[in-house]
CSV table of C-alpha atoms and ligand atoms in Angstrom, one decimal:
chain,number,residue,atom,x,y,z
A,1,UNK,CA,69.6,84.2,101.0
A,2,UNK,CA,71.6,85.9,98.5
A,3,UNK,CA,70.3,86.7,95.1
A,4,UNK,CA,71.6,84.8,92.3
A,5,UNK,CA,74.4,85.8,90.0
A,6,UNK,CA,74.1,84.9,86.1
A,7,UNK,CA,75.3,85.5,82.4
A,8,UNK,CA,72.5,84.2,81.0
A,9,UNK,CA,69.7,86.7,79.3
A,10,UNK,CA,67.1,83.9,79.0
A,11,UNK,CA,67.1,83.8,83.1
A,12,UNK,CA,66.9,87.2,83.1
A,13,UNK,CA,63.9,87.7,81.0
A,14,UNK,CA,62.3,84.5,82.8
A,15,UNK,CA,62.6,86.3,86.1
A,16,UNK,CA,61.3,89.1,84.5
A,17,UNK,CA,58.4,88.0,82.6
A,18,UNK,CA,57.4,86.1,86.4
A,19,UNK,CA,57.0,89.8,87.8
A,20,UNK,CA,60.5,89.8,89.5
A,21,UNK,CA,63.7,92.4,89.2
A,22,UNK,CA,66.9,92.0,87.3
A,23,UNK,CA,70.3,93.9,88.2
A,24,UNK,CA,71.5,94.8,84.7
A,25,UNK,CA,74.8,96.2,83.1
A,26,UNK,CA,74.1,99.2,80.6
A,27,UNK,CA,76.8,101.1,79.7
A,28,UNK,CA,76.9,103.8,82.1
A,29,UNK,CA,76.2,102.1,85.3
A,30,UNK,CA,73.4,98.9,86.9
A,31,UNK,CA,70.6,99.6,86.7
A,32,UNK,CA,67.5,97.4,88.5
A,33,UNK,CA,65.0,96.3,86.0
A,34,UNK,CA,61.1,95.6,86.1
A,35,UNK,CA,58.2,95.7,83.6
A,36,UNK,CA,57.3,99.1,83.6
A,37,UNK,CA,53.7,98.1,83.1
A,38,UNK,CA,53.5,96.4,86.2
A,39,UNK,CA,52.7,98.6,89.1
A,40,UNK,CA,54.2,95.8,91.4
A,41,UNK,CA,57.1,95.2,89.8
A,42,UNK,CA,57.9,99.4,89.6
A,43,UNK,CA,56.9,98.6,93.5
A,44,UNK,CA,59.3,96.4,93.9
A,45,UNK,CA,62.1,98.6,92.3
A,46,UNK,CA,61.4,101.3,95.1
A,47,UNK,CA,61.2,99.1,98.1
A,48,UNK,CA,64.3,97.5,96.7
A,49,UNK,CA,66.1,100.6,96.5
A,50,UNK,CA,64.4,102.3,99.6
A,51,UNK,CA,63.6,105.4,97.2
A,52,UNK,CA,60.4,107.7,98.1
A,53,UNK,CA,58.1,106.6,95.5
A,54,UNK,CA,57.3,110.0,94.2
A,55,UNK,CA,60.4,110.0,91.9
A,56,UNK,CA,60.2,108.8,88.2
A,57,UNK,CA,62.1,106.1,86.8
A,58,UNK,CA,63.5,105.9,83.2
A,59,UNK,CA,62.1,103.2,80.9
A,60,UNK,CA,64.5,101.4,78.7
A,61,UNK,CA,63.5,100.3,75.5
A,62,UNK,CA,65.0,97.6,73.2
A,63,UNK,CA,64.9,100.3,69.8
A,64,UNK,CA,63.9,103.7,69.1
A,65,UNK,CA,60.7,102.3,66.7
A,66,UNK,CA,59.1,101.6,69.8
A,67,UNK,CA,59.2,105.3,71.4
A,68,UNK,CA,55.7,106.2,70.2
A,69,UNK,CA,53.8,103.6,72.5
A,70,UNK,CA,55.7,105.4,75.2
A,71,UNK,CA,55.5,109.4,74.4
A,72,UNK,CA,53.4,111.9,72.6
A,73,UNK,CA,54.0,114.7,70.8
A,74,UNK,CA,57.5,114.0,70.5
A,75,UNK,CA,59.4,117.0,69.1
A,76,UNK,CA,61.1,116.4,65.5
A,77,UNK,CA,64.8,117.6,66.9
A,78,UNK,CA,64.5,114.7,69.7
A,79,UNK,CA,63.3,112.3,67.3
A,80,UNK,CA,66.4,113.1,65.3
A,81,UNK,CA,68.6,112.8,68.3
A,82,UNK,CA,67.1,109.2,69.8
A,83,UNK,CA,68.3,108.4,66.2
A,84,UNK,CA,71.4,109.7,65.8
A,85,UNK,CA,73.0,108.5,69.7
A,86,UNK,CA,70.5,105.6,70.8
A,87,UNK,CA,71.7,103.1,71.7
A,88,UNK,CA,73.9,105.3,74.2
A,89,UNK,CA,74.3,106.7,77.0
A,90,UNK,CA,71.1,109.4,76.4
A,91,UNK,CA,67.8,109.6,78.4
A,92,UNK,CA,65.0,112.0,76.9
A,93,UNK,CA,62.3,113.0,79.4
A,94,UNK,CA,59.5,113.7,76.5
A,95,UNK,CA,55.9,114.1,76.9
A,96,UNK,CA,54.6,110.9,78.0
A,97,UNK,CA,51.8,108.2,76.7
A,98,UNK,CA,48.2,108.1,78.2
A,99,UNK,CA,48.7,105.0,79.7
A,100,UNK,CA,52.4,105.0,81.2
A,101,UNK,CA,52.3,104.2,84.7
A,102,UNK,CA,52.0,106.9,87.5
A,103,UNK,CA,54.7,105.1,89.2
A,104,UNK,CA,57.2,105.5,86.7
A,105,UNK,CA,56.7,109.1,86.1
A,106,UNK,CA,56.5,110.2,89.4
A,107,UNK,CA,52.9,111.6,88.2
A,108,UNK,CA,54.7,114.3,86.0
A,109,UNK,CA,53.1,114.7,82.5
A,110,UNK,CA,57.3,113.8,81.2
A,111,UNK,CA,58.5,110.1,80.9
A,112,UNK,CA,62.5,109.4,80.5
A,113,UNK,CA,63.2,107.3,77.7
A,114,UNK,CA,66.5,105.6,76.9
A,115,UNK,CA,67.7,102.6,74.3
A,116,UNK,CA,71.1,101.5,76.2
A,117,UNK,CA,74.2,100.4,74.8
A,118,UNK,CA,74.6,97.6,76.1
A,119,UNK,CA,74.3,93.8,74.4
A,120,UNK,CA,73.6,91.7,77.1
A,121,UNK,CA,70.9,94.1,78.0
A,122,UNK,CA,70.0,95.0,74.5
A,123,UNK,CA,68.8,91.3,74.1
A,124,UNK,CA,67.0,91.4,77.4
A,125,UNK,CA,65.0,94.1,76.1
A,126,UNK,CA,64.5,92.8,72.5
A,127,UNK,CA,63.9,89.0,74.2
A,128,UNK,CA,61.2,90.7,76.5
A,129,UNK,CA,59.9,93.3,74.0
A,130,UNK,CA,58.4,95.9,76.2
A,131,UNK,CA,59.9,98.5,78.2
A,132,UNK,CA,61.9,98.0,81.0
A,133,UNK,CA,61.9,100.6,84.5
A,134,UNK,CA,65.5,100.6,85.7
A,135,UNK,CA,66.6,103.1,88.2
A,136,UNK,CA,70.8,102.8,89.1
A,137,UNK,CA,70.9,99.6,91.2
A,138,UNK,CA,72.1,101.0,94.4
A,139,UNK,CA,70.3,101.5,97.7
A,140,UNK,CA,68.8,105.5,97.4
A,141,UNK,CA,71.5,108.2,97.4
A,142,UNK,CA,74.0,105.6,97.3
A,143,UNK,CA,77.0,105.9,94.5
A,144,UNK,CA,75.6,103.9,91.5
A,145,UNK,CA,77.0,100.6,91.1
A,146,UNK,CA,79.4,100.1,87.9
A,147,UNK,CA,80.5,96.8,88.9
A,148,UNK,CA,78.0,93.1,90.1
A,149,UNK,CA,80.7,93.0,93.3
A,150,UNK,CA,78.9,96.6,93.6
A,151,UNK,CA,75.1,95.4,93.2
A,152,UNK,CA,76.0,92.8,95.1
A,153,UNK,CA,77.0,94.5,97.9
A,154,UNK,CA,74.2,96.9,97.9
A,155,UNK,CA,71.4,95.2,96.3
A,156,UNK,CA,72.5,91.7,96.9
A,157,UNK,CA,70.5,90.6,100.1
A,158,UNK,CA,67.4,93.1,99.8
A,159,UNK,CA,66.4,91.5,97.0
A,160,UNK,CA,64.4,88.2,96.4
A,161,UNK,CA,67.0,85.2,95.9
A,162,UNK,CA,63.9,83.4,94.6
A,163,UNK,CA,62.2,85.0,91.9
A,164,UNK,CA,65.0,88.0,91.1
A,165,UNK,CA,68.7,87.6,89.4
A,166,UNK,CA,71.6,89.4,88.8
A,167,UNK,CA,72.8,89.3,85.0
A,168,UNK,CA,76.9,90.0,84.9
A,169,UNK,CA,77.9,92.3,82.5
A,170,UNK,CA,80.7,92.9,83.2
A,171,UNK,CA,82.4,96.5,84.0
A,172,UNK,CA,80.4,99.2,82.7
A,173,UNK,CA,82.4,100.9,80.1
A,174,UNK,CA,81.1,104.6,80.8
A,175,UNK,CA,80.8,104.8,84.4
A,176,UNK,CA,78.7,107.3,85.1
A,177,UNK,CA,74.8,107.4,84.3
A,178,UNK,CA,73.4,108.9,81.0
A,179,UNK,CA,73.1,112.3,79.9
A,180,UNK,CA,69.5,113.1,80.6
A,181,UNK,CA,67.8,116.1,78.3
A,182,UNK,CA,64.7,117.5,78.6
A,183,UNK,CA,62.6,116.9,75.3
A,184,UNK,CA,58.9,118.3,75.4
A,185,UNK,CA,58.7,121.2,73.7
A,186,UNK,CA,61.4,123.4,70.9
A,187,UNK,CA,64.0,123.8,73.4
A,188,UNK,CA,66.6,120.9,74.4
A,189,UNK,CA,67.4,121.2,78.1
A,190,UNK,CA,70.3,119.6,80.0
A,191,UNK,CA,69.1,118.4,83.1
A,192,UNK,CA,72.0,116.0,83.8
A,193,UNK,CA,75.6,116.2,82.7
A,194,UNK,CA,76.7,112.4,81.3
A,195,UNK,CA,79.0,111.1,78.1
A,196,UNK,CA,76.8,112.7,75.9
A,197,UNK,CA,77.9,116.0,75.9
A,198,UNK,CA,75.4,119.7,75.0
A,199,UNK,CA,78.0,120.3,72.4
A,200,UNK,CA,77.1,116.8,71.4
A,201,UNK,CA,73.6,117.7,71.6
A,202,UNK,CA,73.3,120.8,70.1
A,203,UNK,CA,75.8,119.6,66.7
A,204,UNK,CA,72.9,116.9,66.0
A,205,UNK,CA,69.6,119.4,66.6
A,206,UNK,CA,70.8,122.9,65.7
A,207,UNK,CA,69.5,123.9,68.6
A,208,UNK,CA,70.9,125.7,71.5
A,209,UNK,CA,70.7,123.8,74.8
A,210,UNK,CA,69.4,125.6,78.1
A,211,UNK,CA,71.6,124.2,80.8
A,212,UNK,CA,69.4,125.8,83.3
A,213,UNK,CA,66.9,123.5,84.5
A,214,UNK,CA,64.4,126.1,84.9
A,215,UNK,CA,62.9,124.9,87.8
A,216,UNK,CA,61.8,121.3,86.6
A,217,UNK,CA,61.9,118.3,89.2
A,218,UNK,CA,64.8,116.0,88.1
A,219,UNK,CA,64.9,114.0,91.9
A,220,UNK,CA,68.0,112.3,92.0
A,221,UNK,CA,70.2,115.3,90.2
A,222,UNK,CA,70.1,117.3,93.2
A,223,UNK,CA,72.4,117.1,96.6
A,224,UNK,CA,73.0,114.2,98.7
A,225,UNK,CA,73.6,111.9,95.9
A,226,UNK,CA,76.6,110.2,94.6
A,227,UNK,CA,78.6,110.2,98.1
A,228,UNK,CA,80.3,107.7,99.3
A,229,UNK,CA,80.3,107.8,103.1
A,230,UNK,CA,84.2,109.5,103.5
A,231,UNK,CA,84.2,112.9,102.9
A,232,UNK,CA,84.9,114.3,99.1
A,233,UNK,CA,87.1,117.0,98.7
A,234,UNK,CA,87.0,118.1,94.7
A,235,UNK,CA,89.7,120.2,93.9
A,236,UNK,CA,91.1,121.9,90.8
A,237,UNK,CA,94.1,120.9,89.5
A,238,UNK,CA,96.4,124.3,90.7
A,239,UNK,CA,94.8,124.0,94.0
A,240,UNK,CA,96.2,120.6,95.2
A,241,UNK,CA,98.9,121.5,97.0
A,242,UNK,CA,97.2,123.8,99.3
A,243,UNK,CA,94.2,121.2,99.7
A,244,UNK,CA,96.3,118.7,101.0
A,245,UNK,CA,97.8,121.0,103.6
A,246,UNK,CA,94.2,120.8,105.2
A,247,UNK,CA,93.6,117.2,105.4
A,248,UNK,CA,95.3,114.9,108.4
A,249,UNK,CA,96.1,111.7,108.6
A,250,UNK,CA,95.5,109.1,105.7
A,251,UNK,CA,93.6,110.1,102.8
A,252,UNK,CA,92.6,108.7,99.3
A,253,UNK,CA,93.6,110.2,96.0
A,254,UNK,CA,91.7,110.5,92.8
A,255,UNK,CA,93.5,112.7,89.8
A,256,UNK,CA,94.7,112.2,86.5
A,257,UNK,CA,98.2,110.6,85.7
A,258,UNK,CA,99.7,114.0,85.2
A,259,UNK,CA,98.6,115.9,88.2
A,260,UNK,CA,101.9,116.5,90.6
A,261,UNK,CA,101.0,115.7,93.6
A,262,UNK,CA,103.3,116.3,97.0
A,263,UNK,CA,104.9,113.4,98.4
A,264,UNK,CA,102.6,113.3,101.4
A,265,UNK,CA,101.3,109.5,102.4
A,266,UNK,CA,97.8,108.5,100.4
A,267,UNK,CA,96.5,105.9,99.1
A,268,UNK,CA,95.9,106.3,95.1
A,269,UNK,CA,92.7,105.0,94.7
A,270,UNK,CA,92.8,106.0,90.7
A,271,UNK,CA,94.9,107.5,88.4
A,272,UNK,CA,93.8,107.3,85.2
A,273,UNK,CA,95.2,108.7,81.8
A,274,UNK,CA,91.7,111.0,80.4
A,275,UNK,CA,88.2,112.2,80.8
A,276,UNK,CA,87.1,109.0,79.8
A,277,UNK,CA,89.5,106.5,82.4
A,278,UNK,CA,88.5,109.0,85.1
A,279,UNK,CA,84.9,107.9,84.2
A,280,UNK,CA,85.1,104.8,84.0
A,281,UNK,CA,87.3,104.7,87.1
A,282,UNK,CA,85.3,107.5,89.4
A,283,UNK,CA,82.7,105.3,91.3
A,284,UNK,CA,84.8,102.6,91.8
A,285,UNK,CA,87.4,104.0,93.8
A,286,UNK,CA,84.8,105.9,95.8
A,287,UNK,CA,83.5,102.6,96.8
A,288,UNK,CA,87.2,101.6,97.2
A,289,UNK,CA,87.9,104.2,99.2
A,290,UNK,CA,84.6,102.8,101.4
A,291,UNK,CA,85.8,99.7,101.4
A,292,UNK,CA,89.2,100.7,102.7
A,293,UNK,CA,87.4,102.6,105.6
A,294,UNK,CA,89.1,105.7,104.5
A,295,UNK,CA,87.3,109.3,105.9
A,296,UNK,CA,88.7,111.4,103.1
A,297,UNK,CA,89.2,111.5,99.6
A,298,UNK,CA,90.6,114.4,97.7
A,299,UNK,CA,89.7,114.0,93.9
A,300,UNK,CA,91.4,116.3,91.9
A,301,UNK,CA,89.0,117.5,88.9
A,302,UNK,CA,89.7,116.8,85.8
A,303,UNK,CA,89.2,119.9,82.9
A,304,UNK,CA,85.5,120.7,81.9
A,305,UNK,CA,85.7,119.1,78.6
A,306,UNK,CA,83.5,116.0,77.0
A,307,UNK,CA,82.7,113.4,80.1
A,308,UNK,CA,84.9,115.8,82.0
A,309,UNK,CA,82.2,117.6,82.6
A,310,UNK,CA,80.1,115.0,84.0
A,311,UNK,CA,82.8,114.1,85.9
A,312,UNK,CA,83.4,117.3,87.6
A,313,UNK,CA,79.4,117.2,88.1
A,314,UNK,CA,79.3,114.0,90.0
A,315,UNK,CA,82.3,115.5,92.1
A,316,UNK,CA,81.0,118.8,92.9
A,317,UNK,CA,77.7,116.4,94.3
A,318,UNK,CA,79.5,113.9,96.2
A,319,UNK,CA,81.5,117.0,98.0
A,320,UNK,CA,78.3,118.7,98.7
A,321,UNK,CA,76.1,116.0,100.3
A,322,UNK,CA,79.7,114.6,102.2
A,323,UNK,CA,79.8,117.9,103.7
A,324,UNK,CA,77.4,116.2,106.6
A,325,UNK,CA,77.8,116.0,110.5
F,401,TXA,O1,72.5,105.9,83.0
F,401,TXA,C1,71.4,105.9,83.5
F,401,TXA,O2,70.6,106.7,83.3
F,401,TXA,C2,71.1,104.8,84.6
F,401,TXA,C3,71.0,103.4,83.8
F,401,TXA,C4,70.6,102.3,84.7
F,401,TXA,O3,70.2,103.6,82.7
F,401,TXA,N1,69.9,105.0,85.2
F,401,TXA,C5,69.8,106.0,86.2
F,401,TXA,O4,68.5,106.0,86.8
F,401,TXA,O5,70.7,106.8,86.5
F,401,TXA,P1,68.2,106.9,88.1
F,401,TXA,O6,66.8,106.5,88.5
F,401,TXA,O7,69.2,106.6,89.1
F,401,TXA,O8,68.2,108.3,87.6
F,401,TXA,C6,67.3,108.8,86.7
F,401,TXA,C7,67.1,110.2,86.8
F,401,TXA,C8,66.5,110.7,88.1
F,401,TXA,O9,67.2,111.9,88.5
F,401,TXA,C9,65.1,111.0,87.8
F,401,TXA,O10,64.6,112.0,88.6
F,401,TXA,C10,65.2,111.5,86.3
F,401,TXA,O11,66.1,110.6,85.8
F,401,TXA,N2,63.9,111.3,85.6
F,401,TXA,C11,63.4,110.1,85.2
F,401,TXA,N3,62.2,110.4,84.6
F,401,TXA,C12,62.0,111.7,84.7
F,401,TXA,C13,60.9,112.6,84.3
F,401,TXA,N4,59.8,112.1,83.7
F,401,TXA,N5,61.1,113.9,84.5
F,401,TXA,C14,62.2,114.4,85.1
F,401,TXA,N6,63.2,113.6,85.5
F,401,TXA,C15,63.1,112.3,85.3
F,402,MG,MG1,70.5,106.7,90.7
């Protein structure tokens, strides 16, 4: 049976205070909700998803008042940053409480925190008043759904048409998932690009943000993720002309408004105005270009500034892990 669609939060919170899942809007992308205090429901998320257990979740919280029952030790210049851009599209990975679940860190001593900006979801969490585990509600290294037609075509018969629901949110307004930086000790680390940008980030600490990773396990930032299952050509801007020379036969098109492109037959699966539309825009006309049984999509990358940079990041992914036999 498929699961059921609603826009009512009190149906969400009843499904989950009964130990089931929701499909959420936040304002990136859908994520899939359970009490992260309840190993089954966290249980649940993973089977759901078909995701190897070992990687953590982030925990949504309804306010940032509430981040001590989840972390320890929580450096001042993250405190002041949960503050300044939560709710938003911003995950800290800080040093976690005694008693969060192994199953939401992935056994790491770091739990990712966010507060989403979102109001449907907003009073979900304030209406349930704990912490919610939501990964992105697609199947694993899937592209994250932005839309409920999305969820519901991944998530819709895997998951329990009698005790889970699907809350419509409509469109998510960011499109692509939060800017996740590492926050447990002095230095702020970028471990996945998103709206929030390190200029962002280092503006409201006064610190200098390490893009390099450093070596720490972020599962889920690293290849075969974000691909849809045609092949992803990103390409800069001054490079179009000679891309398209190498593809045959009918291919999609993602670029912004103002790219010239050669009058050779595609189907424009987006064209949108900024950083921002092309956002917004990206995962949906990757799933487009799914649906429309397409093998190749050329997206044309848009400059490296604000959410461009995410942008380009999620591209640079999707044309790695496409890059398959
Ligand atoms: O925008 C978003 O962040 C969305 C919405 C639903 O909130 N969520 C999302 O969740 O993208 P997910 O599970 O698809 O990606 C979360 C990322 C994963 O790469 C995971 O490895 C990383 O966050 N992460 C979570 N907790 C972590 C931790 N303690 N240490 C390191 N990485 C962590
Ligand atoms: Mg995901």
């Amino acid at each position: 049976m498929t699961v059921r669609v609603t826009h009512d939060v009190r149906d969400a919170v009843a499904a989950l205070r009964g130990g089931g899942l929701v499909a959420l809007p936040t304002e990136t992308v859908y994520g899939l909700a359970g009490d992260a205090r309840s190993p089954s429901a966290i249980a649940g998320i993973f089977a759901a998803k078909g995701r190897p257990s070992t990687h953590p979740v982030i925990v949504h919280l309804p306010d940032a008042g509430v981040i001590d029952r989840w972390a320890t030790a929580v450096p001042h210049w993250a405190s002041s940053l949960a503050d300044a851009l939560w709710p938003g599209p911003l995950t800290l990975i800080v040093n976690r409480a005694d008693d969060v679940l192994d199953a939401v860190t992935g056994g790491q001593p770091t739990v990712g925190l966010r507060v989403p900006a979102h109001p449907l979801t907003l009073e979900v969490l304030r209406q349930f008043g704990d912490g919610l585990a939501a990964p992105s509600a697609n199947r694993y290294g899937h592209v994250s759904p932005t839309t409920v037609e999305h969820v519901m075509a991944e998530l819709g018969e895997v998951l329990d048409a009698g005790r889970d629901v699907v809350l419509d949110g409509g469109r998510c307004p960011v499109g692509v998932e939060s800017t996740i930086i590492g926050a447990w000790d002095d230095t702020p680390r970028l471990l996945r690009a998103g709206a929030v940008t390190a200029l962002q980030v280092a503006e409201v600490t006064g610190r200098e943000v390490s893009i390099a990773d450093g070596g720490v396990r972020t599962p889920g930032t690293t290849a075969a993720h974000y691909a849809p299952t045609a092949r992803v050509l990103a390409v800069e801007a001054d490079a179009v002309p000679d891309a398209l020379n190498e593809v045959v036969g009918p291919f999609g098109l993602i670029a912004l408004s103002n790219v010239l492109v050669p009058a050779i037959d595609h189907v424009r699966l987006a064209a949108p105005a900024n950083a921002a539309e092309y956002a917004f825009a990206l995962y949906a006309a990757l799933h487009a270009a799914d649906d429309a049984g397409l093998d190749v999509v050329v997206a044309v990358l848009p400059p490296d500034a604000g959410v461009g940079h995410a942008v380009r990041d999620r591209l640079h992914r999707a044309a790695i892990s496409g890059a398959r036999p």
